[in-house]
Tab-separated table of N, CA and C in Angstrom:
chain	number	residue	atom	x	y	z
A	1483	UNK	N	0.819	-1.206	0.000
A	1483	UNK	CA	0.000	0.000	0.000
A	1483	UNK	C	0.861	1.268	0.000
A	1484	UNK	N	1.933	1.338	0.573
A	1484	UNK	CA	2.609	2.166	1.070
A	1484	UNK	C	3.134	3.107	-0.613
A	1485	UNK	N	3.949	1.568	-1.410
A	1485	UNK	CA	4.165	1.893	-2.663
A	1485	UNK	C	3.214	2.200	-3.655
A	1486	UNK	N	2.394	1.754	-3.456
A	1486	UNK	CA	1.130	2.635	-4.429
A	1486	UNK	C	0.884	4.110	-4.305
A	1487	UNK	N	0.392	4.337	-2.738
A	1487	UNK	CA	0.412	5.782	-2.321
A	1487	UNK	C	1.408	6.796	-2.352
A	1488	UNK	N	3.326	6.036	-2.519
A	1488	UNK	CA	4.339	6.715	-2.724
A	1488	UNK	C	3.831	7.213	-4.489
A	1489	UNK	N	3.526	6.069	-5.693
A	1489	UNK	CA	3.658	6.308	-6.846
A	1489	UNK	C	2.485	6.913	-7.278
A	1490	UNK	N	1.446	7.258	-6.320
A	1490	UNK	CA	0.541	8.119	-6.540
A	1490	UNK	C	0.712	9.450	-6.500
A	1491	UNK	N	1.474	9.970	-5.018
A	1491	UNK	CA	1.942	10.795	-4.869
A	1491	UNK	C	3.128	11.640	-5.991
A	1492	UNK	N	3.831	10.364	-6.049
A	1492	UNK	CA	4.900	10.917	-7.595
A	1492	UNK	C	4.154	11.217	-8.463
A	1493	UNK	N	2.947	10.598	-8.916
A	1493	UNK	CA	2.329	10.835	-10.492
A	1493	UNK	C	1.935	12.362	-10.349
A	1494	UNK	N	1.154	12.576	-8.921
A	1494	UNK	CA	0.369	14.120	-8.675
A	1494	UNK	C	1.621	15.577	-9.284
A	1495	UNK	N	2.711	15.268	-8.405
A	1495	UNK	CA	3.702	15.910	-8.661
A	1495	UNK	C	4.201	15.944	-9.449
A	1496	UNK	N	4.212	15.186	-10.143
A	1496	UNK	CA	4.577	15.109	-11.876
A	1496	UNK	C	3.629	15.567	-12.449
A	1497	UNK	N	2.380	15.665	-12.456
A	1497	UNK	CA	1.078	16.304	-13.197
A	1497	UNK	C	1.794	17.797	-13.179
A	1498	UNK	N	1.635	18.448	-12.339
A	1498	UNK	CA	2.245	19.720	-12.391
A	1498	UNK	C	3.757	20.218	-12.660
A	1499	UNK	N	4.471	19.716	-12.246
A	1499	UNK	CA	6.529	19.487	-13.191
A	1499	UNK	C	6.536	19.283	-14.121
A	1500	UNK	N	5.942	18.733	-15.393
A	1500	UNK	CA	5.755	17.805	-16.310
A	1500	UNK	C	5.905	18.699	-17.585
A	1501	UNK	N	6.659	19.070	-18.774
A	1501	UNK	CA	6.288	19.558	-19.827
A	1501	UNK	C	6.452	21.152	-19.573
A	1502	UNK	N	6.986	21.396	-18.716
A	1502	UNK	CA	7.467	22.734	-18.414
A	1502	UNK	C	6.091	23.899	-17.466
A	1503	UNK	N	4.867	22.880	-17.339
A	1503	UNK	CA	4.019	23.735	-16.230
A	1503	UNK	C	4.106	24.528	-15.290
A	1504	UNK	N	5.068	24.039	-14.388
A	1504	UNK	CA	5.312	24.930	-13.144
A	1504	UNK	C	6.435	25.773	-13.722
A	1505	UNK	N	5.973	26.441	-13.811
A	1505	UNK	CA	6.683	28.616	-13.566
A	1505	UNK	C	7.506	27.868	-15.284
A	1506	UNK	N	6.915	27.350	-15.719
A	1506	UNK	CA	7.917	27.100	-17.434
A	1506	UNK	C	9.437	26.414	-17.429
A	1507	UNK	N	9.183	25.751	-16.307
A	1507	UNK	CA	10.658	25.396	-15.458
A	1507	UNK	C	10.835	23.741	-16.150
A	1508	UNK	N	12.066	23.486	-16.786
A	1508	UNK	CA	12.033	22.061	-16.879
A	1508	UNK	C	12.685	20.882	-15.757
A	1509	UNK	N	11.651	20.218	-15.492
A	1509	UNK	CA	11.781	18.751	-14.433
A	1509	UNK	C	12.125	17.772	-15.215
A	1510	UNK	N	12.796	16.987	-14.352
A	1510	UNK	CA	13.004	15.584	-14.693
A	1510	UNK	C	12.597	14.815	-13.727
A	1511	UNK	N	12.285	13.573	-13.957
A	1511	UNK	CA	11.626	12.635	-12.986
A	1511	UNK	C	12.347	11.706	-12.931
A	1512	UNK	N	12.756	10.731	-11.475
A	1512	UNK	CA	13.631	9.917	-11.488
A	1512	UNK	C	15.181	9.695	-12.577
A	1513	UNK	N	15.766	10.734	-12.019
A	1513	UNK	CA	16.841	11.543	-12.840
A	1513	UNK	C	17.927	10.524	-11.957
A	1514	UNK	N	18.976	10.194	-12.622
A	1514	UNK	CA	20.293	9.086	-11.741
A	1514	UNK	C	21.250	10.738	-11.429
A	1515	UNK	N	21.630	10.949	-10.586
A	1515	UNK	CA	22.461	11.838	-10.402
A	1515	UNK	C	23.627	11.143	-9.335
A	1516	UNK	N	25.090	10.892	-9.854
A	1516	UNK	CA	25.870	9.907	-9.063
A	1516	UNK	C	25.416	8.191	-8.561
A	1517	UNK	N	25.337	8.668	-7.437
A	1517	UNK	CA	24.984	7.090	-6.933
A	1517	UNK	C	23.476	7.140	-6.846
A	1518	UNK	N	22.834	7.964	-6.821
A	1518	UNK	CA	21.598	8.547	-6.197
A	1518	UNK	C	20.294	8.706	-7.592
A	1519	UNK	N	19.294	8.338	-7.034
A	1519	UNK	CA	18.251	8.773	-8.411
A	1519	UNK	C	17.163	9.478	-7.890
A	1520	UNK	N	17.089	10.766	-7.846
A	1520	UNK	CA	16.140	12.143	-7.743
A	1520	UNK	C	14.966	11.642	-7.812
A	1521	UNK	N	13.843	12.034	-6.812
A	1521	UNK	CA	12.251	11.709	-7.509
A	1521	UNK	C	12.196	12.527	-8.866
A	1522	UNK	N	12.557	14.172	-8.319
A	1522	UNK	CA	12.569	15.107	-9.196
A	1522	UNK	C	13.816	16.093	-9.078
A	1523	UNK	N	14.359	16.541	-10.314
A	1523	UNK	CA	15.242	17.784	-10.461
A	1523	UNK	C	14.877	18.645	-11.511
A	1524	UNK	N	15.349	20.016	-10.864
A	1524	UNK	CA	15.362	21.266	-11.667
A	1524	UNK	C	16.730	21.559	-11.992
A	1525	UNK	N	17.534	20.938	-12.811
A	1525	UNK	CA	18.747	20.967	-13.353
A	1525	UNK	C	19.263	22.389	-13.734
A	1526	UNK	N	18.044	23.364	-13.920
A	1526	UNK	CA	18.835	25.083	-14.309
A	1526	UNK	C	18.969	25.514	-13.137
A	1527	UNK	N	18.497	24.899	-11.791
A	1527	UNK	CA	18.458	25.684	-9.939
A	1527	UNK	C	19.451	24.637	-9.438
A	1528	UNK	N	19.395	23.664	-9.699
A	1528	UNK	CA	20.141	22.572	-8.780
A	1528	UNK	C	19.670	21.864	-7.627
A	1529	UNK	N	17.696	21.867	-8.100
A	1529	UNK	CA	17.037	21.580	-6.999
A	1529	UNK	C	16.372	20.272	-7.272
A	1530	UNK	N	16.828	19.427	-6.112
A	1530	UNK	CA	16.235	18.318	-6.158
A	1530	UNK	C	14.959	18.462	-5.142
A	1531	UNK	N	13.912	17.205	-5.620
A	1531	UNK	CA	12.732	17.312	-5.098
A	1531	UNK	C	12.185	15.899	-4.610
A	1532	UNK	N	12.311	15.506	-3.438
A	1532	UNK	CA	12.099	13.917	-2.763
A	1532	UNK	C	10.535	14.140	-2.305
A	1533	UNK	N	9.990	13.066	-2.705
A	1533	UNK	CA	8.443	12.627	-1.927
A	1533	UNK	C	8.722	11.272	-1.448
A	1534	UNK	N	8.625	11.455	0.024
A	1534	UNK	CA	8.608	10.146	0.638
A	1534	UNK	C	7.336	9.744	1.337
A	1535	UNK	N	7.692	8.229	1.475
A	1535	UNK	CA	6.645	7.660	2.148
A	1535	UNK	C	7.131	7.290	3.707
A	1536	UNK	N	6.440	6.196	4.104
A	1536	UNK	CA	6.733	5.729	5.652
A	1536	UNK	C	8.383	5.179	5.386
A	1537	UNK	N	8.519	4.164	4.173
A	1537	UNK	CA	9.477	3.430	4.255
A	1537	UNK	C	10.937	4.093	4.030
A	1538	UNK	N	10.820	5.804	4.045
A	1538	UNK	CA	12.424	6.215	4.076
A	1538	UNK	C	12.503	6.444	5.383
A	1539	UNK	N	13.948	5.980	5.564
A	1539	UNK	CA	14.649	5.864	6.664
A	1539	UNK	C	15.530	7.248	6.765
A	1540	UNK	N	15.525	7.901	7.921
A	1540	UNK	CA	16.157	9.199	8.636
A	1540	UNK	C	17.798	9.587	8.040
A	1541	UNK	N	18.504	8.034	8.815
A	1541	UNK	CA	19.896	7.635	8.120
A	1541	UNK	C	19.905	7.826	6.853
A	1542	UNK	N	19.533	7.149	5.789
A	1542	UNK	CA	19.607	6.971	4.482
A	1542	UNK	C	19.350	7.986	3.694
A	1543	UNK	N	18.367	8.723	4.347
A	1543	UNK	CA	18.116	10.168	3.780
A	1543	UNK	C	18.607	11.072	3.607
A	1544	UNK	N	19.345	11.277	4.884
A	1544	UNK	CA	20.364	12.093	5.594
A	1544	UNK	C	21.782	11.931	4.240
A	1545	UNK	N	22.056	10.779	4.337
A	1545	UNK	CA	22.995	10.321	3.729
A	1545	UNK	C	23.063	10.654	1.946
A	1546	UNK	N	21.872	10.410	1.578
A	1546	UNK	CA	21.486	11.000	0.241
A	1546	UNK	C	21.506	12.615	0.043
A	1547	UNK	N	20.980	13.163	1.079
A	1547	UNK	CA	20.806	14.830	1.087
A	1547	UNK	C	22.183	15.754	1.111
A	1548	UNK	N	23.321	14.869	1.749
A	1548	UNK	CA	24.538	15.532	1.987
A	1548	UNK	C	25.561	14.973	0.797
A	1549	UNK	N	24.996	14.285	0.264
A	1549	UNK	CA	25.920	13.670	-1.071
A	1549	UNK	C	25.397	14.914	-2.129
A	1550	UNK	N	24.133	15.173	-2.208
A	1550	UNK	CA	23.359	15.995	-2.985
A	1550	UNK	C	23.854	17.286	-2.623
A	1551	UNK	N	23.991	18.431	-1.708
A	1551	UNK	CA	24.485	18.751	-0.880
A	1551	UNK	C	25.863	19.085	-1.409
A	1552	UNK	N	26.849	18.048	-1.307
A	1552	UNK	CA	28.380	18.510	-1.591
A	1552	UNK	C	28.410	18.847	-2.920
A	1553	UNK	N	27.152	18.137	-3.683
A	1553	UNK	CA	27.260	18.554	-5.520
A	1553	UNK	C	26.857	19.271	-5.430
A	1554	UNK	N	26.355	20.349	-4.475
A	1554	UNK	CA	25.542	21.674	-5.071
A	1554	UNK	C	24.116	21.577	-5.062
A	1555	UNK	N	23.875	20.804	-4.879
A	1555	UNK	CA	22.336	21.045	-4.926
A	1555	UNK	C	21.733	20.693	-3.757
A	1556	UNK	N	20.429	21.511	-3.928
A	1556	UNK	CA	19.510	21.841	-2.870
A	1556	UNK	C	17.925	20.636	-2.474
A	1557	UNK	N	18.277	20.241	-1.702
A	1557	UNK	CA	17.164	19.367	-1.961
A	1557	UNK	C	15.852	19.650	-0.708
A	1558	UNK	N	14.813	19.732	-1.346
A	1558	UNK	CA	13.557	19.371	-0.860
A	1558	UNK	C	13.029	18.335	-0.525
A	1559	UNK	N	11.938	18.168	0.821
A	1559	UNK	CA	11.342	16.673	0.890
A	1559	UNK	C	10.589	17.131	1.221
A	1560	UNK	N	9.604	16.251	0.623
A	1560	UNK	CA	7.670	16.572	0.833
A	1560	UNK	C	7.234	14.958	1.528
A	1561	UNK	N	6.285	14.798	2.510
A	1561	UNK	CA	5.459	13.927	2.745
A	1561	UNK	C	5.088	13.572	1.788
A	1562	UNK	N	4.597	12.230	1.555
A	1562	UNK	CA	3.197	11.819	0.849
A	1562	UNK	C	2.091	12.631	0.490
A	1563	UNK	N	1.956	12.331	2.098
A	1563	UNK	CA	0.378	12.972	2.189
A	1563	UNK	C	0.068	14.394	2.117
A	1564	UNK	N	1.575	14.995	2.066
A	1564	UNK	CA	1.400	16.467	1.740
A	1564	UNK	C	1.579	17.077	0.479
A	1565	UNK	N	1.899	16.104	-0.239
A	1565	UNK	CA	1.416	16.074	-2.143
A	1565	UNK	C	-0.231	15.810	-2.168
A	1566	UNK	N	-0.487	14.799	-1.449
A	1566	UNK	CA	-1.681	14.326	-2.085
A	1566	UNK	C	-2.662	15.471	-1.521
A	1567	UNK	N	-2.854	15.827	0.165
A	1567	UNK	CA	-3.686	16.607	0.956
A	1567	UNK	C	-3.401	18.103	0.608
A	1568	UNK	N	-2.458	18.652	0.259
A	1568	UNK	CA	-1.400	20.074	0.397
A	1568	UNK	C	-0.661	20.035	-0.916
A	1569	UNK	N	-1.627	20.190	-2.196
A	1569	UNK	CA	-0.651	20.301	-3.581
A	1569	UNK	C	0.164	21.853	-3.322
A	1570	UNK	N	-1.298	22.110	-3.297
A	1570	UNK	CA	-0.827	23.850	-3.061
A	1570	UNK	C	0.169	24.495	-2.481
A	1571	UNK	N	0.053	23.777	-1.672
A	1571	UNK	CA	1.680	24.401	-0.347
A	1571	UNK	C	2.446	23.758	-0.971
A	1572	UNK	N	2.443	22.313	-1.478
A	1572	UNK	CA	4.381	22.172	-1.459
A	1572	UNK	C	4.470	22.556	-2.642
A	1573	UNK	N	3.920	23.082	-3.420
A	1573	UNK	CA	4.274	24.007	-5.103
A	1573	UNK	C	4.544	25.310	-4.369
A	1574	UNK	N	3.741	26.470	-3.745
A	1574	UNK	CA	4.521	26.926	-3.406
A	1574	UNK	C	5.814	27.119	-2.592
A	1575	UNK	N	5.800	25.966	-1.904
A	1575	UNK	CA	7.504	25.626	-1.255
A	1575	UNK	C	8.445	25.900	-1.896
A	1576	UNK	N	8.021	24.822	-3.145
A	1576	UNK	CA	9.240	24.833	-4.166
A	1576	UNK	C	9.451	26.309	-4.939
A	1577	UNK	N	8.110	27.115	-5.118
A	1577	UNK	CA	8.210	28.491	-6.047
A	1577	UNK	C	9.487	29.385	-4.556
A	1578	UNK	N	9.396	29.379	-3.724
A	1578	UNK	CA	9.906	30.031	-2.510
A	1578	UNK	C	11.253	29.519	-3.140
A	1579	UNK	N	11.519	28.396	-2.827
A	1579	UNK	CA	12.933	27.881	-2.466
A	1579	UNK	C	13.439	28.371	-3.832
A	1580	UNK	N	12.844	28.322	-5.585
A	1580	UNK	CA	13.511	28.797	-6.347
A	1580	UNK	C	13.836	29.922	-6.378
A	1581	UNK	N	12.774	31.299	-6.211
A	1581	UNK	CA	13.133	32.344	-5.762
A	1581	UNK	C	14.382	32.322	-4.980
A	1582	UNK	N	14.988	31.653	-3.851
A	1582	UNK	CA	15.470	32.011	-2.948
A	1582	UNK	C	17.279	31.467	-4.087
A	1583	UNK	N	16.530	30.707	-5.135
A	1583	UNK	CA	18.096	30.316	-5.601
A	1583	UNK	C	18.532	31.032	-6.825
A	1584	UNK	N	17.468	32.499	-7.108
A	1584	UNK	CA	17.643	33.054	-8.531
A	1584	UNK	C	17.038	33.227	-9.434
A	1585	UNK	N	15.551	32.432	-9.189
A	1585	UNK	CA	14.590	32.010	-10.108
A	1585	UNK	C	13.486	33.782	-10.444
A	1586	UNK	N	13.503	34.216	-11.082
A	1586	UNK	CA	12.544	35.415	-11.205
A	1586	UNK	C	11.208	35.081	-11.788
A	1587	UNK	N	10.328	34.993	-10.990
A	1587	UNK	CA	8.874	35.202	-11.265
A	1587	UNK	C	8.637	36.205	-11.442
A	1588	UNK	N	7.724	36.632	-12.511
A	1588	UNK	CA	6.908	37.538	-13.486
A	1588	UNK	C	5.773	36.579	-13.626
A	1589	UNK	N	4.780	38.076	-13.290
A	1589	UNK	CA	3.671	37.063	-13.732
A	1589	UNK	C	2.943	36.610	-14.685
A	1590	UNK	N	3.660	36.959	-15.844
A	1590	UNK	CA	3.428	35.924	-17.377
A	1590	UNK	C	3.509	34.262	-16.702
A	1591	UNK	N	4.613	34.454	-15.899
A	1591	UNK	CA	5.040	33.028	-16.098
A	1591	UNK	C	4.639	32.698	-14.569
A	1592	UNK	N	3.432	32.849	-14.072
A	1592	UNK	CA	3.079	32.394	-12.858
A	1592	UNK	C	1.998	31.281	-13.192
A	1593	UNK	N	1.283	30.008	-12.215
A	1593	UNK	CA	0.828	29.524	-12.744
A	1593	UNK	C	-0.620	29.166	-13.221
A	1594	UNK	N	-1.109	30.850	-12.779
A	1594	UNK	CA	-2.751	31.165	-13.128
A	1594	UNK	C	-2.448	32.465	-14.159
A	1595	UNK	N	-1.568	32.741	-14.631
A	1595	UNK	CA	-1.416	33.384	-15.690
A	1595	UNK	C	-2.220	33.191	-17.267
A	1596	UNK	N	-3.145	34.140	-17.540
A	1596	UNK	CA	-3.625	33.322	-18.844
A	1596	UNK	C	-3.074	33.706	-20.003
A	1597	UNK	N	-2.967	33.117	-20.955
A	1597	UNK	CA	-2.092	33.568	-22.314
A	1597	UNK	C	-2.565	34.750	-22.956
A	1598	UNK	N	-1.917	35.585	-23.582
A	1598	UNK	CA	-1.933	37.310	-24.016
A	1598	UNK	C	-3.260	36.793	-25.079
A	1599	UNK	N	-2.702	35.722	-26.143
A	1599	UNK	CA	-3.529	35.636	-27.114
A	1599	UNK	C	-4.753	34.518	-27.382
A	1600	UNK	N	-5.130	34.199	-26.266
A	1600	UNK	CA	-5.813	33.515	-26.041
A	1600	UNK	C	-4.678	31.841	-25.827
A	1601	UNK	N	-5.878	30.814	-25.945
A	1601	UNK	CA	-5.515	29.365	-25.397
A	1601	UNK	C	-5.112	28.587	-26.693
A	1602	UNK	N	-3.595	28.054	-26.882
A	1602	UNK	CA	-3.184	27.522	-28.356
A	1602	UNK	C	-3.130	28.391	-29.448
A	1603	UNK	N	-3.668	29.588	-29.677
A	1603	UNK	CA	-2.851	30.321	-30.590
A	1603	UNK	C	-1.603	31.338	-30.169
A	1604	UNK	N	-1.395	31.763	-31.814
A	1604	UNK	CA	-0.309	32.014	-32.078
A	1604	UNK	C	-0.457	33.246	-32.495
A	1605	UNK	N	0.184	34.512	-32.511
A	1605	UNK	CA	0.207	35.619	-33.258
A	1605	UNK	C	1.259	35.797	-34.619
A	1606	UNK	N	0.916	35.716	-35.443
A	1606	UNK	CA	1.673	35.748	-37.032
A	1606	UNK	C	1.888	36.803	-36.918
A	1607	UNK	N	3.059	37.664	-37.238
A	1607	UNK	CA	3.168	39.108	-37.932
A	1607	UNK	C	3.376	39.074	-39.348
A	1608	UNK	N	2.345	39.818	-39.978
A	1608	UNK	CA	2.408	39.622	-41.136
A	1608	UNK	C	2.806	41.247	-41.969
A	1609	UNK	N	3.485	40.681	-43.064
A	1609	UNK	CA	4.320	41.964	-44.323
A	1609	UNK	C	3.635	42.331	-44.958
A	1610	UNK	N	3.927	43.705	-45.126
A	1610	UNK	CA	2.748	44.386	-46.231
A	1610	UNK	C	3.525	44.342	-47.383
A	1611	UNK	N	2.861	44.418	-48.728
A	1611	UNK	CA	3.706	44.733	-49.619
A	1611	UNK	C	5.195	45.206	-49.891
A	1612	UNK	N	6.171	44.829	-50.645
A	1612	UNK	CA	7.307	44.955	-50.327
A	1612	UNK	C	7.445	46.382	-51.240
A	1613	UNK	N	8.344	47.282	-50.504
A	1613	UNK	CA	8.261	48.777	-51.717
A	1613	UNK	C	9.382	48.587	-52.737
């Protein structure tokens, strides 16, 4: 059960990381970085992003976070149940923590922003006659 509700939790968080959604930012999901494989990274911040369940251990974590850590990067950990109960908060966690590493929000690129030209189009500029 535990692993279902962990890969549920991953899928939620991936709904929103996915294809450049959150703030236009590209994620990767289960990314190998050294010995170690990321739930999620933001490879332009250096931010890794862990969702755990019951079965991570304190030690092991610890141990992963400071390996992550000496490479530079910043890592986050979310509950389970605080993906599944609290999307809202741990997206903005993560919008905080990028801010805090360089990231500039504008709110074009926030994530209730609606598009200038409506939804799927495109604006053509088009030539008038050539003189």
């Amino acid at each position: 059960m535990l692993r279902a509700n962990q890969a549920e939790a991953e899928q939620r968080q991936w709904y929103h990381f996915r294809a450049h959604r959150f703030l236009r930012l590209k994620f990767k999901r289960q990314h190998q970085c050294g010995p170690y494989i990321a739930d999620f990274i933001c490879m332009a911040f250096k931010l890794v992003i862990e969702v755990d369940g019951g079965q991570h251990g304190a030690e092991v974590d610890a141990k992963r976070d400071a390996w992550f850590q000496r490479e530079g990067y910043r890592v986050l950990r979310f509950w389970n149940h605080d993906v599944m109960g609290n999307t809202e908060a741990v997206l903005e966690k993560v919008r905080e923590v990028l801010l805090e590493l360089g990231f500039v929000d504008t709110p074009a690129l926030s994530p209730d922003a609606s598009p200038a030209s409506g939804r799927g189009e495109q604006t053509v500029a088009k030539r008038g006659p050539s003189s």
